[in-house]
Amino acid sequence: MRKLGLLGGMSWESTLDYYRLINEGVRRERGSLHSAELLLYSVDFHPLEKMLQAGDWAGLEKALSTAAQTLEKGGAEALVICTNTMHNCAPEIEKTLEIPLLHIADATADALTRDEIKRVGLLGTAFTMEKDFYRGRLSDKYGLDVLVPGDDDRQLVHRVIFDELCLGITKEKSAAAYRRIIENMKEQGAEAVILGCTEIGMLLDGEQSSLPLYDTTKIHAARAVDFALGR
């Protein structure tokens, strides 16, 4: 079994799900008492979130690259960044490593492509919905037509993530707002919706949506299991 390096803590709420899902996946495939070989570097998210809000991407790249190198030195054979937003730093992090980075957008795009989805809605932080590192990768590399909510709804989605979900808080009012936004994207022709923040799965599941939901936490964890098992 190959050893995975998890770069988590952004937030630790979703990192918990990564740990559980990867271990469940390995046990499901290997049986008995098998579990994944993992190294976890869980950061203090508070100072990183301040850098994020200030737009200090250079500071984030430096901090996360240092953490990733620690995992590599510890014996990790691949890096899993347990968050969508921080994949904006992925190109710079990759430059500092010899091991591969399992990119969350690639895993998600592969799942959508297998299901022959062409036009997809995207929910996530404002950074994920607005910056090109995610939307551009989906469209340029995989030919997907990516829809995002309007300005006010993007702000709402972003606020719920940072003020509620990252703190482990789920509210029915927020879930209802997300469902309304998904319905709007359905009317614009979306065939499915990417839960492009690793915490959104805490708020929504497939039974609560008028469109199929692609939970990036589950998809990314499954890709990590495939790597760990040599697939």
Short mmCIF file of C-alpha atoms in Angstrom, two decimals:
data_model
loop_
_atom_site.label_atom_id
_atom_site.label_comp_id
_atom_site.label_asym_id
_atom_site.label_seq_id
_atom_site.Cartn_x
_atom_site.Cartn_y
_atom_site.Cartn_z
CA MET A 1 0.00 0.00 0.00
CA ARG A 2 1.25 3.47 -0.87
CA LYS A 3 1.40 6.10 1.85
CA LEU A 4 -0.68 9.28 1.46
CA GLY A 5 0.13 12.72 2.82
CA LEU A 6 -2.97 14.69 3.80
CA LEU A 7 -2.65 18.45 4.07
CA GLY A 8 -5.69 19.36 6.14
CA GLY A 9 -7.17 21.60 8.78
CA MET A 10 -8.80 23.96 6.26
CA SER A 11 -11.17 23.34 7.97
CA TRP A 12 -10.62 20.36 10.24
CA GLU A 13 -14.36 19.67 9.97
CA SER A 14 -13.92 18.35 6.45
CA THR A 15 -10.50 16.82 7.15
CA LEU A 16 -12.30 14.46 9.51
CA ASP A 17 -14.37 13.27 6.56
CA TYR A 18 -11.25 12.69 4.45
CA TYR A 19 -9.72 10.51 7.17
CA ARG A 20 -12.90 8.50 7.57
CA LEU A 21 -13.66 8.12 3.86
CA ILE A 22 -10.14 7.06 2.89
CA ASN A 23 -9.97 4.48 5.66
CA GLU A 24 -13.45 3.19 4.83
CA GLY A 25 -12.45 2.89 1.19
CA VAL A 26 -9.33 0.88 1.98
CA ARG A 27 -11.22 -1.42 4.34
CA ARG A 28 -13.96 -1.92 1.74
CA GLU A 29 -11.36 -2.96 -0.86
CA ARG A 30 -8.96 -4.92 1.33
CA GLY A 31 -11.31 -6.17 4.07
CA SER A 32 -10.55 -7.36 7.59
CA LEU A 33 -8.68 -4.79 9.71
CA HIS A 34 -6.96 -3.03 6.82
CA SER A 35 -6.73 0.76 6.99
CA ALA A 36 -4.88 3.43 5.03
CA GLU A 37 -1.29 4.44 5.62
CA LEU A 38 -1.61 8.17 6.17
CA LEU A 39 0.43 11.13 7.29
CA LEU A 40 -1.64 14.15 8.31
CA TYR A 41 -0.37 17.71 8.56
CA SER A 42 -3.25 19.70 10.02
CA VAL A 43 -2.60 23.44 9.93
CA ASP A 44 -3.91 26.17 12.19
CA PHE A 45 -6.49 27.63 9.83
CA HIS A 46 -6.91 30.98 11.62
CA PRO A 47 -3.74 32.71 10.32
CA LEU A 48 -4.16 31.14 6.90
CA GLU A 49 -7.74 32.38 6.66
CA LYS A 50 -6.49 35.89 7.42
CA MET A 51 -3.99 35.59 4.56
CA LEU A 52 -6.79 34.28 2.35
CA GLN A 53 -9.08 37.22 3.04
CA ALA A 54 -6.17 39.63 2.53
CA GLY A 55 -5.33 38.05 -0.82
CA ASP A 56 -1.85 37.04 0.39
CA TRP A 57 -1.49 34.08 -1.93
CA ALA A 58 2.31 34.23 -1.80
CA GLY A 59 2.16 33.77 1.97
CA LEU A 60 -0.27 30.88 1.60
CA GLU A 61 1.89 29.21 -1.03
CA LYS A 62 4.93 29.44 1.23
CA ALA A 63 3.12 28.08 4.30
CA LEU A 64 1.43 25.23 2.47
CA SER A 65 4.55 24.31 0.51
CA THR A 66 6.47 24.00 3.77
CA ALA A 67 3.77 21.73 5.17
CA ALA A 68 3.71 19.64 1.99
CA GLN A 69 7.48 19.21 2.07
CA THR A 70 7.22 17.99 5.67
CA LEU A 71 4.81 15.29 4.52
CA GLU A 72 7.11 14.30 1.67
CA LYS A 73 10.09 14.07 4.02
CA GLY A 74 7.98 11.92 6.32
CA GLY A 75 7.51 9.34 3.57
CA ALA A 76 4.31 10.40 1.82
CA GLU A 77 4.15 9.12 -1.74
CA ALA A 78 1.43 11.53 -2.91
CA LEU A 79 -0.08 14.76 -1.60
CA VAL A 80 -3.79 15.28 -0.98
CA ILE A 81 -4.78 18.90 -0.24
CA CYS A 82 -8.01 18.49 1.73
CA THR A 83 -9.72 21.64 0.46
CA ASN A 84 -10.80 23.06 -2.88
CA THR A 85 -9.84 26.70 -2.36
CA MET A 86 -6.20 26.08 -1.53
CA HIS A 87 -5.73 24.34 -4.85
CA ASN A 88 -5.15 27.87 -6.11
CA CYS A 89 -1.70 27.29 -4.58
CA ALA A 90 -1.28 23.86 -6.17
CA PRO A 91 1.06 24.87 -9.03
CA GLU A 92 3.53 26.51 -6.64
CA ILE A 93 3.29 23.66 -4.14
CA GLU A 94 3.95 21.10 -6.89
CA LYS A 95 7.17 22.90 -7.82
CA THR A 96 8.57 22.16 -4.36
CA LEU A 97 7.78 18.42 -4.41
CA GLU A 98 9.04 15.25 -6.05
CA ILE A 99 5.82 13.35 -5.26
CA PRO A 100 2.57 13.79 -7.23
CA LEU A 101 -0.28 16.02 -6.12
CA LEU A 102 -3.71 14.43 -6.55
CA HIS A 103 -5.70 17.43 -7.80
CA ILE A 104 -9.29 17.69 -6.58
CA ALA A 105 -10.57 19.31 -9.78
CA ASP A 106 -9.13 16.51 -11.93
CA ALA A 107 -10.84 13.85 -9.82
CA THR A 108 -14.12 15.78 -9.99
CA ALA A 109 -13.90 16.33 -13.74
CA ASP A 110 -13.20 12.64 -14.30
CA ALA A 111 -16.37 11.73 -12.37
CA LEU A 112 -18.45 14.22 -14.38
CA THR A 113 -16.98 13.03 -17.67
CA ARG A 114 -17.73 9.38 -16.86
CA ASP A 115 -21.35 10.38 -16.29
CA GLU A 116 -21.40 12.38 -19.55
CA ILE A 117 -22.18 15.67 -17.78
CA LYS A 118 -21.43 18.66 -19.99
CA ARG A 119 -22.96 21.68 -18.19
CA VAL A 120 -22.43 21.85 -14.45
CA GLY A 121 -23.08 24.28 -11.61
CA LEU A 122 -20.33 25.10 -9.13
CA LEU A 123 -20.77 26.03 -5.46
CA GLY A 124 -17.80 26.89 -3.27
CA THR A 125 -15.97 29.77 -1.69
CA ALA A 126 -15.90 33.01 -3.66
CA PHE A 127 -12.31 32.19 -4.58
CA THR A 128 -13.26 28.82 -6.05
CA MET A 129 -16.30 30.17 -7.89
CA GLU A 130 -14.57 33.24 -9.28
CA LYS A 131 -10.90 32.41 -9.85
CA ASP A 132 -9.65 30.57 -12.91
CA PHE A 133 -7.66 27.88 -11.07
CA TYR A 134 -10.80 25.75 -10.70
CA ARG A 135 -13.32 26.86 -13.32
CA GLY A 136 -10.59 27.28 -15.92
CA ARG A 137 -9.16 23.82 -15.25
CA LEU A 138 -12.62 22.25 -15.65
CA SER A 139 -13.34 24.08 -18.89
CA ASP A 140 -9.91 24.19 -20.54
CA LYS A 141 -8.73 20.70 -19.66
CA TYR A 142 -12.04 18.82 -19.71
CA GLY A 143 -14.37 20.90 -21.89
CA LEU A 144 -16.98 21.42 -19.18
CA ASP A 145 -19.38 24.36 -19.25
CA VAL A 146 -19.30 25.69 -15.67
CA LEU A 147 -22.06 27.87 -14.21
CA VAL A 148 -21.78 29.87 -10.99
CA PRO A 149 -24.43 31.83 -9.06
CA GLY A 150 -24.91 35.57 -9.42
CA ASP A 151 -23.08 38.09 -7.24
CA ASP A 152 -25.46 38.12 -4.26
CA ASP A 153 -25.80 34.35 -4.19
CA ARG A 154 -22.03 33.87 -4.44
CA GLN A 155 -21.66 36.07 -1.37
CA LEU A 156 -24.30 34.04 0.46
CA VAL A 157 -22.65 30.71 -0.40
CA HIS A 158 -19.26 32.06 0.69
CA ARG A 159 -20.58 33.47 3.97
CA VAL A 160 -22.29 30.24 4.95
CA ILE A 161 -19.07 28.31 4.37
CA PHE A 162 -16.87 30.50 6.56
CA ASP A 163 -19.37 31.67 9.20
CA GLU A 164 -21.19 28.36 9.64
CA LEU A 165 -19.85 25.21 8.01
CA CYS A 166 -16.18 25.73 8.89
CA LEU A 167 -17.35 26.07 12.50
CA GLY A 168 -19.39 22.87 12.33
CA ILE A 169 -22.71 24.75 12.21
CA THR A 170 -25.51 23.68 9.86
CA LYS A 171 -28.75 25.61 9.51
CA GLU A 172 -31.88 24.65 7.62
CA LYS A 173 -32.24 28.27 6.49
CA SER A 174 -28.85 28.04 4.77
CA ALA A 175 -29.66 24.64 3.26
CA ALA A 176 -32.88 26.09 1.84
CA ALA A 177 -30.93 28.99 0.32
CA TYR A 178 -28.47 26.58 -1.29
CA ARG A 179 -31.35 24.51 -2.69
CA ARG A 180 -32.86 27.67 -4.20
CA ILE A 181 -29.54 28.51 -5.83
CA ILE A 182 -29.27 24.99 -7.23
CA GLU A 183 -32.77 25.30 -8.65
CA ASN A 184 -31.74 28.55 -10.35
CA MET A 185 -28.75 26.83 -11.96
CA LYS A 186 -31.01 23.99 -13.10
CA GLU A 187 -33.16 26.57 -14.89
CA GLN A 188 -29.97 27.79 -16.63
CA GLY A 189 -29.34 24.32 -17.98
CA ALA A 190 -27.05 22.78 -15.37
CA GLU A 191 -27.20 18.98 -15.43
CA ALA A 192 -25.51 18.57 -12.04
CA VAL A 193 -23.84 20.64 -9.30
CA ILE A 194 -20.31 20.39 -7.93
CA LEU A 195 -20.12 20.83 -4.16
CA GLY A 196 -16.82 22.64 -4.67
CA CYS A 197 -16.10 23.21 -1.02
CA THR A 198 -15.25 20.25 1.16
CA GLU A 199 -17.68 21.39 3.88
CA ILE A 200 -20.85 21.73 1.77
CA GLY A 201 -21.59 18.02 2.06
CA MET A 202 -22.32 18.73 5.73
CA LEU A 203 -25.28 20.84 4.62
CA LEU A 204 -26.68 19.04 1.56
CA ASP A 205 -27.07 15.53 0.26
CA GLY A 206 -28.52 14.14 -2.95
CA GLU A 207 -32.00 13.72 -1.52
CA GLN A 208 -32.21 17.46 -0.85
CA SER A 209 -31.39 18.62 -4.36
CA SER A 210 -33.22 18.90 -7.67
CA LEU A 211 -29.92 18.07 -9.43
CA PRO A 212 -27.30 15.36 -8.89
CA LEU A 213 -24.63 16.55 -6.45
CA TYR A 214 -20.94 15.80 -6.95
CA ASP A 215 -19.39 15.98 -3.49
CA THR A 216 -15.73 16.80 -4.01
CA THR A 217 -14.74 15.45 -0.58
CA LYS A 218 -16.05 11.98 -1.44
CA ILE A 219 -14.68 12.11 -4.99
CA HIS A 220 -11.22 13.27 -3.88
CA ALA A 221 -11.06 10.70 -1.09
CA ALA A 222 -11.94 7.94 -3.59
CA ARG A 223 -9.11 9.10 -5.87
CA ALA A 224 -6.75 8.98 -2.88
CA VAL A 225 -7.85 5.39 -2.15
CA ASP A 226 -7.18 4.43 -5.77
CA PHE A 227 -3.65 5.81 -5.50
CA ALA A 228 -3.00 4.15 -2.16
CA LEU A 229 -4.03 0.78 -3.57
CA GLY A 230 -1.91 1.18 -6.68
CA ARG A 231 -4.71 1.85 -9.17
#
